[in-house]
Short mmCIF file of C-alpha atoms in Angstrom, two decimals:
data_model
loop_
_atom_site.label_atom_id
_atom_site.label_comp_id
_atom_site.label_asym_id
_atom_site.label_seq_id
_atom_site.Cartn_x
_atom_site.Cartn_y
_atom_site.Cartn_z
CA UNK A 1 105.53 105.39 159.75
CA UNK A 2 103.53 102.24 160.82
CA UNK A 3 104.71 100.02 163.09
CA UNK A 4 103.21 96.37 163.52
CA UNK A 5 104.25 94.89 167.23
CA UNK A 6 103.38 91.24 167.70
CA UNK A 7 105.91 89.59 170.34
CA UNK A 8 109.75 90.25 168.82
CA UNK A 9 108.71 91.62 165.62
CA UNK A 10 108.38 95.10 164.28
CA UNK A 11 107.58 96.72 160.93
CA UNK A 12 108.45 99.94 160.10
CA UNK A 13 107.46 101.54 156.45
CA UNK A 14 108.77 104.78 154.71
CA UNK A 15 105.59 104.47 152.25
CA UNK A 16 103.11 107.29 151.65
CA UNK A 17 100.21 104.80 151.85
CA UNK A 18 99.11 102.22 154.34
CA UNK A 19 100.72 99.06 153.61
CA UNK A 20 98.68 96.41 155.45
CA UNK A 21 96.41 95.08 152.46
CA UNK A 22 94.67 96.71 149.56
CA UNK A 23 91.79 97.52 151.56
CA UNK A 24 94.12 99.86 153.52
CA UNK A 25 92.81 98.63 156.87
CA UNK A 26 95.83 98.20 159.57
CA UNK A 27 97.40 94.81 160.34
CA UNK A 28 96.22 93.09 163.46
CA UNK A 29 97.90 94.52 166.55
CA UNK A 30 99.45 97.37 164.34
CA UNK A 31 100.45 100.60 166.44
CA UNK A 32 100.98 103.98 164.65
CA UNK A 33 104.79 105.34 165.78
CA UNK A 34 104.63 109.49 166.23
CA UNK A 35 107.92 110.51 164.55
CA UNK A 36 107.21 114.15 165.60
CA UNK A 37 107.41 112.68 169.37
CA UNK A 38 110.58 111.00 168.79
CA UNK A 39 112.03 114.04 166.88
CA UNK A 40 111.10 116.67 169.64
CA UNK A 41 114.22 115.84 172.08
CA UNK A 42 116.82 116.21 169.01
CA UNK A 43 114.92 119.44 168.21
CA UNK A 44 115.02 121.01 171.40
CA UNK A 45 118.48 120.15 171.82
CA UNK A 46 119.42 122.14 168.98
CA UNK A 47 117.31 125.36 170.10
CA UNK A 48 119.25 125.03 173.64
CA UNK A 49 122.24 124.89 171.89
CA UNK A 50 121.39 127.94 169.22
CA UNK A 51 120.02 129.86 172.28
CA UNK A 52 123.48 129.30 174.12
CA UNK A 53 125.47 130.73 170.96
CA UNK A 54 123.41 134.18 170.75
CA UNK A 55 123.86 134.52 174.53
CA UNK A 56 127.55 134.85 173.55
CA UNK A 57 127.20 137.02 170.44
CA UNK A 58 127.29 134.22 168.29
CA UNK A 59 124.90 133.86 165.08
CA UNK A 60 122.85 130.84 164.61
CA UNK A 61 124.09 128.34 161.96
CA UNK A 62 123.23 129.08 158.34
CA UNK A 63 122.14 126.33 156.06
CA UNK A 64 122.43 127.48 152.44
CA UNK A 65 119.88 125.25 149.66
CA UNK A 66 120.98 125.09 146.32
CA UNK A 67 117.40 125.00 144.26
CA UNK A 68 118.68 124.14 140.18
CA UNK A 69 115.33 122.60 139.44
CA UNK A 70 111.44 123.06 138.25
CA UNK A 71 110.72 119.64 140.30
CA UNK A 72 107.62 120.20 142.46
CA UNK A 73 108.83 117.80 145.24
CA UNK A 74 112.25 119.36 145.48
CA UNK A 75 110.60 123.05 145.81
CA UNK A 76 108.11 121.77 148.20
CA UNK A 77 111.19 119.74 150.15
CA UNK A 78 113.05 123.36 149.81
CA UNK A 79 109.83 124.97 151.57
CA UNK A 80 109.76 122.29 154.33
CA UNK A 81 113.53 123.02 155.01
CA UNK A 82 113.01 126.61 155.57
CA UNK A 83 110.12 126.25 157.81
CA UNK A 84 111.95 123.66 159.86
CA UNK A 85 114.86 125.63 160.30
CA UNK A 86 112.55 128.64 161.24
CA UNK A 87 110.80 127.11 163.82
CA UNK A 88 114.22 125.34 165.37
CA UNK A 89 116.24 128.91 164.98
CA UNK A 90 118.46 127.74 162.33
CA UNK A 91 119.49 130.47 159.45
CA UNK A 92 118.22 129.24 156.10
CA UNK A 93 119.15 130.84 152.78
CA UNK A 94 117.41 129.40 149.30
CA UNK A 95 119.43 130.28 146.37
CA UNK A 96 117.64 129.44 143.18
CA UNK A 97 120.16 128.66 139.85
CA UNK A 98 118.33 129.43 136.42
CA UNK A 99 120.79 127.10 134.78
CA UNK A 100 122.22 123.97 135.94
CA UNK A 101 125.50 124.33 134.77
CA UNK A 102 126.12 127.14 137.27
CA UNK A 103 125.41 124.75 140.32
CA UNK A 104 128.75 123.71 140.61
CA UNK A 105 130.01 127.20 140.99
CA UNK A 106 127.44 127.94 143.18
CA UNK A 107 128.26 124.71 145.32
CA UNK A 108 131.99 125.78 145.60
CA UNK A 109 131.21 129.16 146.49
CA UNK A 110 129.08 128.15 149.38
CA UNK A 111 131.87 125.52 150.50
CA UNK A 112 134.54 128.17 150.70
CA UNK A 113 132.25 130.68 152.35
CA UNK A 114 133.08 130.95 156.17
CA UNK A 115 129.81 132.39 156.73
CA UNK A 116 127.98 129.02 155.62
CA UNK A 117 127.67 126.15 157.98
CA UNK A 118 125.81 123.65 156.15
CA UNK A 119 124.60 122.90 152.25
CA UNK A 120 121.64 121.07 151.11
CA UNK A 121 121.22 120.54 147.43
CA UNK A 122 117.84 119.51 146.08
CA UNK A 123 117.99 116.88 143.92
CA UNK A 124 117.39 115.87 140.93
CA UNK A 125 119.11 118.59 138.66
CA UNK A 126 120.83 117.03 135.71
CA UNK A 127 118.67 113.85 135.87
CA UNK A 128 115.69 116.09 134.61
CA UNK A 129 117.75 117.70 131.69
CA UNK A 130 119.93 117.00 129.10
CA UNK A 131 123.48 117.19 129.90
CA UNK A 132 127.11 116.29 129.14
CA UNK A 133 127.31 114.18 132.14
CA UNK A 134 124.13 112.60 132.25
CA UNK A 135 122.34 111.62 135.68
CA UNK A 136 126.11 110.75 136.93
CA UNK A 137 126.58 114.80 137.30
CA UNK A 138 124.31 114.59 140.22
CA UNK A 139 126.51 111.95 141.84
CA UNK A 140 129.46 114.07 141.09
CA UNK A 141 127.84 117.11 142.90
CA UNK A 142 126.78 115.26 145.93
CA UNK A 143 130.69 114.68 146.16
CA UNK A 144 131.84 118.17 145.82
CA UNK A 145 130.01 119.19 148.84
CA UNK A 146 132.66 119.44 151.18
CA UNK A 147 132.27 116.90 154.55
CA UNK A 148 132.27 120.25 156.91
CA UNK A 149 129.38 121.27 155.40
CA UNK A 150 127.36 118.26 154.15
CA UNK A 151 124.41 118.02 156.52
CA UNK A 152 123.09 114.98 154.35
CA UNK A 153 125.88 112.52 155.03
CA UNK A 154 126.09 111.84 151.13
CA UNK A 155 129.47 113.25 150.60
CA UNK A 156 132.15 110.74 149.24
CA UNK A 157 133.93 110.95 152.68
CA UNK A 158 130.99 110.09 154.88
CA UNK A 159 129.52 107.38 152.49
CA UNK A 160 132.80 105.60 152.55
CA UNK A 161 133.12 105.86 156.15
CA UNK A 162 129.90 104.49 156.58
CA UNK A 163 130.29 101.22 154.28
CA UNK A 164 133.40 100.65 156.25
CA UNK A 165 131.95 101.21 159.71
CA UNK A 166 133.88 104.15 160.71
CA UNK A 167 131.94 106.45 163.00
CA UNK A 168 134.45 109.54 163.09
CA UNK A 169 136.43 111.46 160.87
CA UNK A 170 139.08 112.57 163.11
CA UNK A 171 140.89 109.08 163.71
CA UNK A 172 142.65 108.28 166.53
CA UNK A 173 140.96 111.49 168.47
CA UNK A 174 137.68 110.14 167.72
CA UNK A 175 135.92 113.60 168.77
CA UNK A 176 134.01 114.06 165.58
CA UNK A 177 131.38 111.72 164.63
CA UNK A 178 130.69 111.33 161.04
CA UNK A 179 127.14 112.58 159.45
CA UNK A 180 124.96 109.92 158.53
CA UNK A 181 122.22 110.32 155.64
CA UNK A 182 119.34 112.05 157.57
CA UNK A 183 116.83 109.83 156.25
CA UNK A 184 117.94 106.70 157.30
CA UNK A 185 118.96 107.89 160.48
CA UNK A 186 115.64 109.02 160.98
CA UNK A 187 114.39 105.33 160.63
CA UNK A 188 117.02 104.16 162.99
CA UNK A 189 115.85 106.32 165.85
CA UNK A 190 112.48 105.49 165.22
CA UNK A 191 113.76 102.00 165.54
CA UNK A 192 115.43 102.57 168.70
CA UNK A 193 111.86 103.73 169.95
CA UNK A 194 110.24 100.32 169.30
CA UNK A 195 110.11 97.84 171.64
CA UNK A 196 112.42 94.54 170.79
CA UNK A 197 114.74 96.59 168.07
CA UNK A 198 117.85 97.82 170.02
CA UNK A 199 119.32 96.32 173.10
CA UNK A 200 121.37 99.25 174.56
CA UNK A 201 122.81 96.83 176.89
CA UNK A 202 125.08 95.34 174.73
CA UNK A 203 128.18 96.99 173.24
CA UNK A 204 128.19 99.50 170.48
CA UNK A 205 128.13 97.77 167.18
CA UNK A 206 126.28 94.77 168.85
CA UNK A 207 123.01 96.79 169.59
CA UNK A 208 120.89 94.72 166.93
CA UNK A 209 122.70 91.53 167.22
CA UNK A 210 120.34 88.61 166.76
CA UNK A 211 117.99 90.37 164.50
CA UNK A 212 116.89 89.46 160.85
CA UNK A 213 115.78 92.96 159.00
CA UNK A 214 114.39 93.11 155.38
CA UNK A 215 114.69 96.58 153.54
CA UNK A 216 112.94 96.78 150.23
CA UNK A 217 114.58 99.27 148.43
CA UNK A 218 118.48 100.27 147.69
CA UNK A 219 118.47 103.80 146.87
CA UNK A 220 121.55 105.60 147.87
CA UNK A 221 119.53 107.97 149.92
CA UNK A 222 117.60 105.67 151.93
CA UNK A 223 118.03 101.71 151.66
CA UNK A 224 121.57 101.19 150.96
CA UNK A 225 122.94 103.68 153.91
CA UNK A 226 120.02 102.43 156.21
CA UNK A 227 121.05 98.64 155.11
CA UNK A 228 124.93 99.31 156.30
CA UNK A 229 123.88 101.31 159.54
CA UNK A 230 121.60 98.60 160.68
CA UNK A 231 124.34 95.91 159.54
CA UNK A 232 126.97 98.13 161.53
CA UNK A 233 124.96 97.53 164.64
CA UNK A 234 125.11 93.92 164.56
CA UNK A 235 121.87 92.98 162.48
CA UNK A 236 121.70 90.54 159.48
CA UNK A 237 120.40 92.83 156.99
CA UNK A 238 118.60 91.87 153.30
CA UNK A 239 118.68 94.39 150.90
CA UNK A 240 116.20 94.07 148.14
CA UNK A 241 115.81 95.74 145.10
CA UNK A 242 114.45 95.12 141.74
CA UNK A 243 116.71 92.53 140.22
CA UNK A 244 118.78 91.49 143.30
CA UNK A 245 118.92 90.61 147.17
CA UNK A 246 121.98 91.16 149.04
CA UNK A 247 122.74 90.07 152.74
CA UNK A 248 124.59 92.69 154.99
CA UNK A 249 126.43 90.76 157.71
CA UNK A 250 129.62 91.33 159.73
CA UNK A 251 130.87 94.16 157.40
CA UNK A 252 130.41 91.96 154.63
CA UNK A 253 128.12 91.68 151.52
CA UNK A 254 126.82 88.60 150.12
CA UNK A 255 124.66 87.58 147.13
CA UNK A 256 121.60 85.96 147.74
CA UNK A 257 120.51 83.94 144.69
CA UNK A 258 118.23 81.35 146.38
CA UNK A 259 116.21 84.35 148.41
CA UNK A 260 113.12 86.00 147.51
CA UNK A 261 111.36 89.25 149.14
CA UNK A 262 108.83 87.04 150.44
CA UNK A 263 111.51 84.60 152.02
CA UNK A 264 113.18 87.30 153.22
CA UNK A 265 110.49 89.41 154.92
CA UNK A 266 109.29 86.06 156.29
CA UNK A 267 112.24 85.17 158.25
CA UNK A 268 112.62 89.45 159.54
CA UNK A 269 111.88 90.90 162.80
CA UNK A 270 112.08 94.21 161.21
CA UNK A 271 110.69 95.03 157.70
CA UNK A 272 111.37 98.89 156.23
CA UNK A 273 110.10 99.73 152.73
CA UNK A 274 111.41 102.94 150.96
CA UNK A 275 109.72 102.17 147.53
CA UNK A 276 109.06 105.79 145.75
CA UNK A 277 105.31 104.63 144.05
CA UNK A 278 102.35 104.59 145.54
CA UNK A 279 101.29 101.51 144.06
CA UNK A 280 103.72 99.42 145.59
CA UNK A 281 102.13 96.85 148.36
CA UNK A 282 103.90 94.74 150.93
CA UNK A 283 101.50 91.86 151.46
CA UNK A 284 100.90 91.97 155.02
CA UNK A 285 100.66 88.23 155.23
CA UNK A 286 104.32 87.97 155.11
CA UNK A 287 105.18 89.84 158.17
CA UNK A 288 105.93 87.97 161.11
#
């Protein structure tokens, strides 16, 4: 995560490479943000709550991971999940499935198992192999995860609530918050730590009022939910993808036929890139 912090401007990027220029030098005035430090209080809260459960004889929550592909990145993600859970005191069980056609049954078994508190599925699954449903089968599996076990906030109920700015699952009681997509939420927490991004003196839903944001990438995992989350907090958000640009504003979506990635970035105080390729570079001269 990198952040450029001249007055009134923040640029956070989620790229595996430096984004300043082709020489990989930091842009003038840039500051590196330590995401580990931002995550620390949240992880400490989890450890404290788990310890309280153990003190009254209740086991730590169980997270089940379902892995049904040979993708090295998915396997590495599963390893990272296990290490993070162990560090925070969460029980983790990786269930490897030899035949992708059996994933749905394994997923439903986990949904129905009262011992399981959370489920994470490592994608892609059907996106890699020939299947009757093609890649859309992965979307079907995401929607099969029960909202009671969905720790990634990607099932239909949570996605639908996010795009309608519905923040609780138990209206009108409003005691149980919706789970938000975890990677996009991590970007929000990073932005909250940056000067001039979030104004917590304003009411909920207006913390980013007056900010213009550009997000380059519109994946269902990062770009699309992040655009909705920041718009739900009051920002004007340009969502830039390969062949289109949309503006999220005030709960509505607008096509932007006259805009370019450069024009969007130049008018933005916050820029987030989530392009899944090492070759992508965002020209630093576009940034305020």
